[in-house]
mmCIF file of C-alpha atoms in Angstrom:
data_model
loop_
_atom_site.group_PDB
_atom_site.id
_atom_site.type_symbol
_atom_site.label_atom_id
_atom_site.label_comp_id
_atom_site.label_asym_id
_atom_site.label_seq_id
_atom_site.Cartn_x
_atom_site.Cartn_y
_atom_site.Cartn_z
ATOM 1 C CA MET F 1 48.804 41.185 -19.573
ATOM 2 C CA SER F 2 50.613 39.559 -17.072
ATOM 3 C CA GLN F 3 51.382 36.292 -17.015
ATOM 4 C CA THR F 4 50.454 33.638 -14.838
ATOM 5 C CA THR F 5 51.714 30.170 -13.430
ATOM 6 C CA ILE F 6 48.913 27.354 -12.009
ATOM 7 C CA LEU F 7 50.190 25.514 -9.052
ATOM 8 C CA ALA F 8 48.763 22.587 -7.063
ATOM 9 C CA ARG F 9 48.468 23.949 -3.416
ATOM 10 C CA GLU F 10 51.200 21.045 -2.203
ATOM 11 C CA GLN F 11 53.859 22.536 -5.176
ATOM 12 C CA ALA F 12 52.961 26.162 -4.085
ATOM 13 C CA ARG F 13 53.725 25.246 -0.183
ATOM 14 C CA GLU F 14 56.788 23.065 -0.492
ATOM 15 C CA LEU F 15 57.879 25.952 -2.983
ATOM 16 C CA ALA F 16 57.138 28.456 -0.520
ATOM 17 C CA MET F 17 58.329 26.539 2.315
ATOM 18 C CA GLU F 18 62.192 26.179 0.190
ATOM 19 C CA ALA F 19 62.026 29.642 0.242
ATOM 20 C CA MET F 20 61.328 30.651 4.187
ATOM 21 C CA ARG F 21 64.010 27.522 4.751
ATOM 22 C CA ALA F 22 66.738 29.437 2.672
ATOM 23 C CA ARG F 23 65.833 32.456 4.597
ATOM 24 C CA GLY F 24 66.801 31.049 8.075
ATOM 25 C CA PHE F 25 62.914 30.752 9.365
ATOM 26 C CA PRO F 26 62.016 28.006 11.570
ATOM 27 C CA GLU F 27 59.967 25.425 10.562
ATOM 28 C CA ARG F 28 56.926 25.895 12.396
ATOM 29 C CA GLU F 29 56.599 29.525 11.699
ATOM 30 C CA ALA F 30 57.578 29.195 8.222
ATOM 31 C CA ALA F 31 54.222 26.420 8.265
ATOM 32 C CA ILE F 32 52.045 28.766 9.681
ATOM 33 C CA THR F 33 52.889 31.868 7.552
ATOM 34 C CA VAL F 34 52.530 30.053 4.212
ATOM 35 C CA GLU F 35 49.326 28.337 5.070
ATOM 36 C CA ALA F 36 47.910 32.015 5.923
ATOM 37 C CA LEU F 37 48.842 33.243 2.404
ATOM 38 C CA LEU F 38 47.851 29.967 0.858
ATOM 39 C CA ASP F 39 44.644 30.414 2.198
ATOM 40 C CA ALA F 40 44.530 34.029 1.215
ATOM 41 C CA GLU F 41 45.230 32.792 -2.518
ATOM 42 C CA ARG F 42 42.332 30.110 -1.845
ATOM 43 C CA ASP F 43 40.028 32.571 -0.628
ATOM 44 C CA GLY F 44 40.477 34.396 -3.692
ATOM 45 C CA LEU F 45 42.170 37.467 -1.836
ATOM 46 C CA PRO F 46 45.687 37.500 -3.867
ATOM 47 C CA SER F 47 47.053 40.420 -2.523
ATOM 48 C CA HIS F 48 47.327 39.321 1.049
ATOM 49 C CA GLY F 49 48.528 35.627 -0.415
ATOM 50 C CA LEU F 50 51.940 34.370 -2.107
ATOM 51 C CA SER F 51 52.642 37.981 -3.634
ATOM 52 C CA ARG F 52 53.594 39.404 -0.107
ATOM 53 C CA LEU F 53 56.274 36.786 0.456
ATOM 54 C CA PRO F 54 58.555 38.222 -1.656
ATOM 55 C CA PHE F 55 58.796 40.962 0.411
ATOM 56 C CA TYR F 56 59.065 39.307 3.663
ATOM 57 C CA LEU F 57 61.793 37.548 2.521
ATOM 58 C CA ASP F 58 63.714 40.578 1.544
ATOM 59 C CA GLN F 59 63.212 42.236 4.511
ATOM 60 C CA ALA F 60 64.574 38.781 6.287
ATOM 61 C CA ALA F 61 66.815 39.120 4.273
ATOM 62 C CA SER F 62 68.264 42.302 5.304
ATOM 63 C CA GLY F 63 67.382 42.240 9.031
ATOM 64 C CA LYS F 64 64.241 44.065 8.613
ATOM 65 C CA VAL F 65 62.089 41.432 9.922
ATOM 66 C CA ASN F 66 63.421 38.773 12.622
ATOM 67 C CA ALA F 67 63.388 35.706 11.051
ATOM 68 C CA GLY F 68 64.543 33.721 14.008
ATOM 69 C CA ALA F 69 60.918 35.296 16.335
ATOM 70 C CA ILE F 70 59.580 32.603 18.134
ATOM 71 C CA PRO F 71 56.633 34.154 19.405
ATOM 72 C CA ARG F 72 55.866 34.532 23.724
ATOM 73 C CA ALA F 73 52.428 34.446 24.781
ATOM 74 C CA GLU F 74 51.698 35.387 28.381
ATOM 75 C CA ALA F 75 47.945 35.456 30.154
ATOM 76 C CA ASP F 76 47.141 37.833 32.849
ATOM 77 C CA GLY F 77 43.936 37.833 33.709
ATOM 78 C CA ALA F 78 41.604 38.244 30.900
ATOM 79 C CA VAL F 79 44.624 39.665 28.967
ATOM 80 C CA VAL F 80 46.821 37.748 26.567
ATOM 81 C CA ARG F 81 49.963 39.713 26.282
ATOM 82 C CA VAL F 82 52.538 38.306 23.060
ATOM 83 C CA ASP F 83 55.664 39.508 21.831
ATOM 84 C CA ALA F 84 55.873 38.786 18.258
ATOM 85 C CA ASP F 85 59.719 40.323 18.667
ATOM 86 C CA HIS F 86 59.573 41.669 15.107
ATOM 87 C CA GLY F 87 59.065 38.531 13.232
ATOM 88 C CA LEU F 88 55.939 38.127 10.995
ATOM 89 C CA ALA F 89 53.031 38.670 12.473
ATOM 90 C CA PHE F 90 50.817 35.113 11.939
ATOM 91 C CA PRO F 91 53.160 32.369 14.258
ATOM 92 C CA ALA F 92 52.268 35.257 16.716
ATOM 93 C CA ILE F 93 48.318 35.351 15.769
ATOM 94 C CA ALA F 94 48.760 31.406 16.069
ATOM 95 C CA SER F 95 50.200 31.769 19.662
ATOM 96 C CA GLY F 96 48.005 34.151 21.087
ATOM 97 C CA LEU F 97 45.042 32.335 19.856
ATOM 98 C CA ASP F 98 46.451 28.944 21.521
ATOM 99 C CA ALA F 99 46.497 31.004 24.686
ATOM 100 C CA GLY F 100 43.300 32.680 24.583
ATOM 101 C CA PHE F 101 40.950 30.087 23.353
ATOM 102 C CA GLU F 102 41.798 28.922 27.125
ATOM 103 C CA VAL F 103 41.398 32.123 28.734
ATOM 104 C CA ALA F 104 38.209 32.690 27.567
ATOM 105 C CA ARG F 105 36.741 29.443 28.103
ATOM 106 C CA GLN F 106 37.858 30.066 31.743
ATOM 107 C CA GLN F 107 36.774 34.172 31.805
ATOM 108 C CA GLY F 108 34.200 34.335 29.818
ATOM 109 C CA LEU F 109 36.302 36.561 27.472
ATOM 110 C CA CYS F 110 39.545 37.198 26.277
ATOM 111 C CA ALA F 111 41.735 40.352 24.809
ATOM 112 C CA ILE F 112 44.987 39.447 23.051
ATOM 113 C CA SER F 113 47.288 42.477 22.421
ATOM 114 C CA ILE F 114 50.275 41.491 20.014
ATOM 115 C CA GLY F 115 53.123 43.985 20.088
ATOM 116 C CA ARG F 116 56.767 44.508 17.629
ATOM 117 C CA SER F 117 54.577 42.625 15.090
ATOM 118 C CA HIS F 118 54.403 42.816 11.058
ATOM 119 C CA HIS F 119 51.684 42.881 8.305
ATOM 120 C CA PHE F 120 48.372 41.205 10.095
ATOM 121 C CA GLY F 121 47.263 39.374 6.628
ATOM 122 C CA VAL F 122 43.650 38.591 6.113
ATOM 123 C CA ALA F 123 42.295 40.027 9.202
ATOM 124 C CA GLY F 124 38.796 37.504 8.602
ATOM 125 C CA ALA F 125 41.329 34.453 9.259
ATOM 126 C CA PRO F 126 42.133 34.614 12.827
ATOM 127 C CA VAL F 127 38.252 35.225 13.764
ATOM 128 C CA GLU F 128 37.407 32.536 11.125
ATOM 129 C CA ARG F 129 39.243 30.475 13.490
ATOM 130 C CA ALA F 130 37.931 31.287 16.766
ATOM 131 C CA ALA F 131 34.320 31.246 15.585
ATOM 132 C CA ARG F 132 34.968 27.275 14.418
ATOM 133 C CA GLU F 133 36.103 27.112 18.156
ATOM 134 C CA GLY F 134 32.306 28.311 19.268
ATOM 135 C CA PHE F 135 33.415 32.294 19.853
ATOM 136 C CA MET F 136 32.684 35.483 18.724
ATOM 137 C CA ALA F 137 35.635 37.222 17.590
ATOM 138 C CA LEU F 138 36.762 40.868 16.591
ATOM 139 C CA ALA F 139 39.979 41.181 14.987
ATOM 140 C CA PHE F 140 41.835 44.810 14.543
ATOM 141 C CA SER F 141 45.442 45.691 13.196
ATOM 142 C CA ASN F 142 47.076 49.126 12.783
ATOM 143 C CA ALA F 143 50.226 49.403 9.786
ATOM 144 C CA PRO F 144 52.025 51.870 7.945
ATOM 145 C CA SER F 145 50.461 55.320 7.422
ATOM 146 C CA ALA F 146 48.862 55.391 3.857
ATOM 147 C CA MET F 147 46.018 57.437 4.935
ATOM 148 C CA ALA F 148 45.481 60.758 6.445
ATOM 149 C CA PRO F 149 43.477 62.264 9.367
ATOM 150 C CA TRP F 150 40.153 63.752 7.804
ATOM 151 C CA GLY F 151 40.742 67.152 6.837
ATOM 152 C CA GLY F 152 44.617 66.764 6.108
ATOM 153 C CA HIS F 153 46.377 65.105 3.180
ATOM 154 C CA LYS F 154 49.757 63.792 5.366
ATOM 155 C CA PRO F 155 49.130 60.301 6.130
ATOM 156 C CA LEU F 156 49.307 59.395 9.658
ATOM 157 C CA TYR F 157 46.674 56.295 10.201
ATOM 158 C CA GLY F 158 47.276 52.119 8.072
ATOM 159 C CA THR F 159 44.418 51.341 6.386
ATOM 160 C CA ASN F 160 43.853 49.178 9.753
ATOM 161 C CA PRO F 161 41.320 46.433 9.039
ATOM 162 C CA ILE F 162 38.839 44.979 11.427
ATOM 163 C CA ALA F 163 37.247 41.915 11.325
ATOM 164 C CA PHE F 164 34.158 40.063 13.246
ATOM 165 C CA ALA F 165 33.423 36.775 13.115
ATOM 166 C CA CYS F 166 30.033 34.631 14.378
ATOM 167 C CA PRO F 167 29.531 30.813 14.937
ATOM 168 C CA ARG F 168 26.466 29.423 13.146
ATOM 169 C CA PRO F 169 24.970 25.969 14.587
ATOM 170 C CA GLU F 170 24.740 24.845 11.154
ATOM 171 C CA GLY F 171 27.356 25.996 7.905
ATOM 172 C CA GLU F 172 29.990 28.367 7.923
ATOM 173 C CA PRO F 173 30.409 31.431 10.523
ATOM 174 C CA MET F 174 29.455 34.252 9.565
ATOM 175 C CA LEU F 175 32.705 36.429 8.623
ATOM 176 C CA LEU F 176 32.785 39.818 8.159
ATOM 177 C CA ASP F 177 36.667 41.343 6.973
ATOM 178 C CA LEU F 178 36.969 45.121 5.608
ATOM 179 C CA SER F 179 39.777 47.491 5.582
ATOM 180 C CA LEU F 180 39.122 50.809 6.674
ATOM 181 C CA SER F 181 40.517 52.595 3.950
ATOM 182 C CA LYS F 182 37.873 51.973 0.477
ATOM 183 C CA VAL F 183 40.329 49.198 -0.713
ATOM 184 C CA ALA F 184 43.050 47.454 0.276
ATOM 185 C CA ARG F 185 46.247 49.227 -0.071
ATOM 186 C CA GLY F 186 48.353 45.658 -1.458
ATOM 187 C CA LYS F 187 45.828 46.183 -4.309
ATOM 188 C CA VAL F 188 47.287 49.514 -5.200
ATOM 189 C CA MET F 189 50.812 47.633 -4.515
ATOM 190 C CA LEU F 190 50.138 45.336 -6.932
ATOM 191 C CA ALA F 191 49.071 47.272 -9.896
ATOM 192 C CA ARG F 192 52.003 49.336 -9.203
ATOM 193 C CA LYS F 193 53.991 46.376 -9.995
ATOM 194 C CA ALA F 194 51.742 45.371 -12.887
ATOM 195 C CA GLY F 195 51.862 48.970 -14.631
ATOM 196 C CA LYS F 196 48.392 49.127 -14.431
ATOM 197 C CA PRO F 197 46.357 52.779 -13.339
ATOM 198 C CA ILE F 198 44.177 52.242 -10.373
ATOM 199 C CA PRO F 199 40.300 53.454 -10.592
ATOM 200 C CA GLU F 200 39.638 56.928 -9.507
ATOM 201 C CA GLY F 201 38.511 57.222 -5.977
ATOM 202 C CA TRP F 202 40.423 54.936 -4.409
ATOM 203 C CA ALA F 203 43.783 57.363 -3.387
ATOM 204 C CA VAL F 204 44.989 61.130 -3.539
ATOM 205 C CA GLY F 205 48.013 62.234 -4.598
ATOM 206 C CA PRO F 206 50.269 64.557 -1.952
ATOM 207 C CA ASP F 207 48.626 67.524 -3.257
ATOM 208 C CA GLY F 208 45.157 65.808 -2.538
ATOM 209 C CA ALA F 209 43.877 65.507 -6.034
ATOM 210 C CA PRO F 210 42.507 62.661 -6.841
ATOM 211 C CA THR F 211 44.812 60.087 -8.977
ATOM 212 C CA THR F 212 44.679 57.044 -11.316
ATOM 213 C CA ASP F 213 48.803 56.365 -10.984
ATOM 214 C CA PRO F 214 49.374 53.818 -8.635
ATOM 215 C CA GLU F 215 52.532 55.627 -7.993
ATOM 216 C CA THR F 216 51.141 58.789 -6.694
ATOM 217 C CA ALA F 217 48.626 57.162 -4.858
ATOM 218 C CA ILE F 218 51.311 55.435 -2.912
ATOM 219 C CA GLN F 219 53.486 58.551 -2.538
ATOM 220 C CA GLY F 220 49.706 60.535 -1.101
ATOM 221 C CA SER F 221 46.790 58.984 0.787
ATOM 222 C CA MET F 222 44.087 56.308 0.573
ATOM 223 C CA VAL F 223 40.830 56.983 0.964
ATOM 224 C CA PRO F 224 39.009 56.243 4.028
ATOM 225 C CA ALA F 225 36.074 54.504 3.325
ATOM 226 C CA GLY F 226 33.184 56.371 4.667
ATOM 227 C CA ASP F 227 35.294 59.668 4.511
ATOM 228 C CA ALA F 228 35.077 61.264 7.944
ATOM 229 C CA LYS F 229 33.639 58.300 9.889
ATOM 230 C CA GLY F 230 36.280 55.615 8.293
ATOM 231 C CA ALA F 231 39.091 58.104 9.206
ATOM 232 C CA ALA F 232 37.934 58.382 13.405
ATOM 233 C CA LEU F 233 37.413 54.314 13.192
ATOM 234 C CA ALA F 234 41.243 54.196 11.721
ATOM 235 C CA MET F 235 42.290 56.008 14.630
ATOM 236 C CA MET F 236 40.615 53.999 16.924
ATOM 237 C CA VAL F 237 42.404 51.129 15.447
ATOM 238 C CA GLU F 238 45.423 52.788 16.216
ATOM 239 C CA LEU F 239 44.913 53.493 19.819
ATOM 240 C CA LEU F 240 43.359 49.927 20.186
ATOM 241 C CA CYS F 241 46.290 48.153 18.418
ATOM 242 C CA ALA F 242 49.269 49.975 18.863
ATOM 243 C CA GLY F 243 48.467 52.277 21.822
ATOM 244 C CA LEU F 244 47.845 49.299 23.884
ATOM 245 C CA SER F 245 50.661 47.166 22.769
ATOM 246 C CA GLY F 246 53.450 49.970 23.524
ATOM 247 C CA SER F 247 53.479 49.094 19.438
ATOM 248 C CA ARG F 248 54.297 52.067 16.558
ATOM 249 C CA PHE F 249 51.648 54.227 15.577
ATOM 250 C CA GLY F 250 51.124 54.131 11.367
ATOM 251 C CA PHE F 251 53.679 57.141 10.848
ATOM 252 C CA GLU F 252 56.097 55.652 13.246
ATOM 253 C CA ALA F 253 55.834 52.494 11.532
ATOM 254 C CA GLY F 254 58.309 50.964 8.837
ATOM 255 C CA SER F 255 56.904 49.643 5.534
ATOM 256 C CA PHE F 256 55.566 46.100 4.975
ATOM 257 C CA PHE F 257 57.144 46.358 1.238
ATOM 258 C CA GLU F 258 60.570 47.967 1.555
ATOM 259 C CA ALA F 259 63.523 45.871 2.264
ATOM 260 C CA GLN F 260 65.588 48.569 4.160
ATOM 261 C CA GLY F 261 64.678 50.447 7.288
ATOM 262 C CA GLU F 262 62.942 50.272 10.584
ATOM 263 C CA PRO F 263 61.164 47.298 11.737
ATOM 264 C CA PRO F 264 56.984 48.113 10.787
ATOM 265 C CA GLY F 265 56.542 46.888 15.072
ATOM 266 C CA VAL F 266 52.888 47.527 14.624
ATOM 267 C CA GLY F 267 50.164 45.900 17.021
ATOM 268 C CA HIS F 268 47.360 43.984 16.571
ATOM 269 C CA LEU F 269 44.281 43.179 19.096
ATOM 270 C CA MET F 270 41.685 40.397 19.090
ATOM 271 C CA LEU F 271 38.576 39.930 21.721
ATOM 272 C CA LEU F 272 37.185 36.737 21.994
ATOM 273 C CA PHE F 273 33.784 36.389 23.711
ATOM 274 C CA ASP F 274 32.343 32.708 25.072
ATOM 275 C CA VAL F 275 29.021 32.900 24.009
ATOM 276 C CA ASP F 276 27.683 30.531 26.521
ATOM 277 C CA ARG F 277 28.193 33.207 29.548
ATOM 278 C CA PHE F 278 26.227 35.783 27.847
ATOM 279 C CA ALA F 279 22.800 34.724 27.652
ATOM 280 C CA PRO F 280 20.268 31.499 26.935
ATOM 281 C CA ASP F 281 20.865 30.107 23.161
ATOM 282 C CA VAL F 282 22.797 33.341 22.043
ATOM 283 C CA LEU F 283 23.387 31.211 18.386
ATOM 284 C CA ALA F 284 19.821 30.383 18.153
ATOM 285 C CA ARG F 285 19.138 34.201 18.407
ATOM 286 C CA CYS F 286 21.713 34.969 15.704
ATOM 287 C CA GLU F 287 20.001 33.251 13.128
ATOM 288 C CA VAL F 288 17.086 34.819 13.674
ATOM 289 C CA LEU F 289 18.783 37.888 12.533
ATOM 290 C CA PHE F 290 20.255 36.016 9.553
ATOM 291 C CA ALA F 291 17.052 34.682 8.846
ATOM 292 C CA ALA F 292 15.639 37.933 8.467
ATOM 293 C CA MET F 293 18.345 39.287 6.478
ATOM 294 C CA LEU F 294 18.370 36.510 3.967
ATOM 295 C CA GLU F 295 14.649 36.496 3.119
ATOM 296 C CA GLN F 296 15.219 39.860 0.964
ATOM 297 C CA PRO F 297 16.208 39.144 -2.553
ATOM 298 C CA GLY F 298 19.646 39.640 -3.322
ATOM 299 C CA VAL F 299 20.828 40.173 0.309
ATOM 300 C CA ARG F 300 23.754 37.185 1.018
ATOM 301 C CA LEU F 301 25.384 37.179 4.596
ATOM 302 C CA PRO F 302 28.884 38.515 4.798
ATOM 303 C CA GLY F 303 31.632 36.216 3.864
ATOM 304 C CA ASP F 304 29.594 34.149 2.067
ATOM 305 C CA ARG F 305 31.373 34.739 -1.845
ATOM 306 C CA ARG F 306 35.102 33.725 0.167
ATOM 307 C CA HIS F 307 33.407 30.347 1.295
ATOM 308 C CA GLN F 308 31.874 29.926 -2.315
ATOM 309 C CA LEU F 309 35.646 30.695 -3.547
ATOM 310 C CA ARG F 310 36.916 28.183 -1.505
ATOM 311 C CA ARG F 311 34.508 25.433 -2.247
ATOM 312 C CA GLN F 312 35.495 25.874 -5.669
ATOM 313 C CA SER F 313 39.479 26.248 -5.810
ATOM 314 C CA HIS F 314 40.043 22.431 -6.117
ATOM 315 C CA ASP F 315 43.294 23.317 -4.426
ATOM 316 C CA ARG F 316 44.876 24.842 -7.591
ATOM 317 C CA LEU F 317 46.335 28.540 -6.938
ATOM 318 C CA THR F 318 46.426 30.790 -10.342
ATOM 319 C CA LEU F 319 49.606 32.794 -9.534
ATOM 320 C CA PRO F 320 51.995 35.297 -11.065
ATOM 321 C CA THR F 321 54.572 34.129 -12.646
ATOM 322 C CA ALA F 322 56.925 36.661 -11.680
ATOM 323 C CA VAL F 323 56.100 36.138 -7.830
ATOM 324 C CA VAL F 324 56.662 32.201 -8.835
ATOM 325 C CA ASP F 325 60.262 32.966 -10.415
ATOM 326 C CA ASP F 326 60.921 35.112 -7.435
ATOM 327 C CA LEU F 327 60.309 32.624 -4.560
ATOM 328 C CA THR F 328 62.143 29.847 -6.792
ATOM 329 C CA ALA F 329 65.459 32.094 -7.006
ATOM 330 C CA ILE F 330 65.306 32.881 -3.144
ATOM 331 C CA ALA F 331 64.845 28.931 -3.023
ATOM 332 C CA ALA F 332 67.419 27.914 -4.768
ATOM 333 C CA SER F 333 69.624 30.683 -2.929
#
């Protein structure tokens, strides 16, 4: 059984910040990244939490990630373009939203296109931030190839998350966050690191046969959610993210996990809708649907589990000891 270490959020924050400083990240960009990873841990999403940071830092050491990148956001009508400059995605996302909120209030909507970027993180996080500002929001990202087109065996698409958030007059935003593979590929990476099998149905090997071995799964293809429909949506996300931003398609992108090689250079797209510009009482109308859903026993709104875990976290994080040891060694370097 893997060993774990419990840290207060502040302890984990300082450890992660020291490790990022050791790799040359600017203070603002490091702080934005660390908070995003800590939030993922708090919300019960460890595959997108601090376990990712040693991979980011190893890539910064090799030059695959530009540790000194300062993202640049440029508004052009209802479009905000962001160049991540091959740095980490989180500062680029934050810069895009900062500019995008202003544009959306002026124009009624905004499309934020981010290019030359890295791992998008928890896709629900930026749309939740937007919902707390009063916007409906969509987010998409492509990723290094992990999923074959339907009928094929060679991965071309990433697992390509889609997220949506809707503000509510009271309470937490409704939050939908899903990967277009049956499970996030990060779960397979964690299983490989832990030396554990994966459930059948998550992935197939290079020959197209189902596998429970994470190493074989990584060499093969993740299974798309919804089979042919999920694969078609993954293609759509590739075009919206890499196509619109001039970034790399999944089969062109470098790995999020390997220290060597070319930068991933992937793209993201976020759409913001100023609900007050569309129809009277939009959010009140949305509540009619939510109320009808909740009348049925056993139904909960998407995002409710995440909000519940957040309330129960008490700012204490249970982390793999190996991850804590890795960050401690990097911080000391």
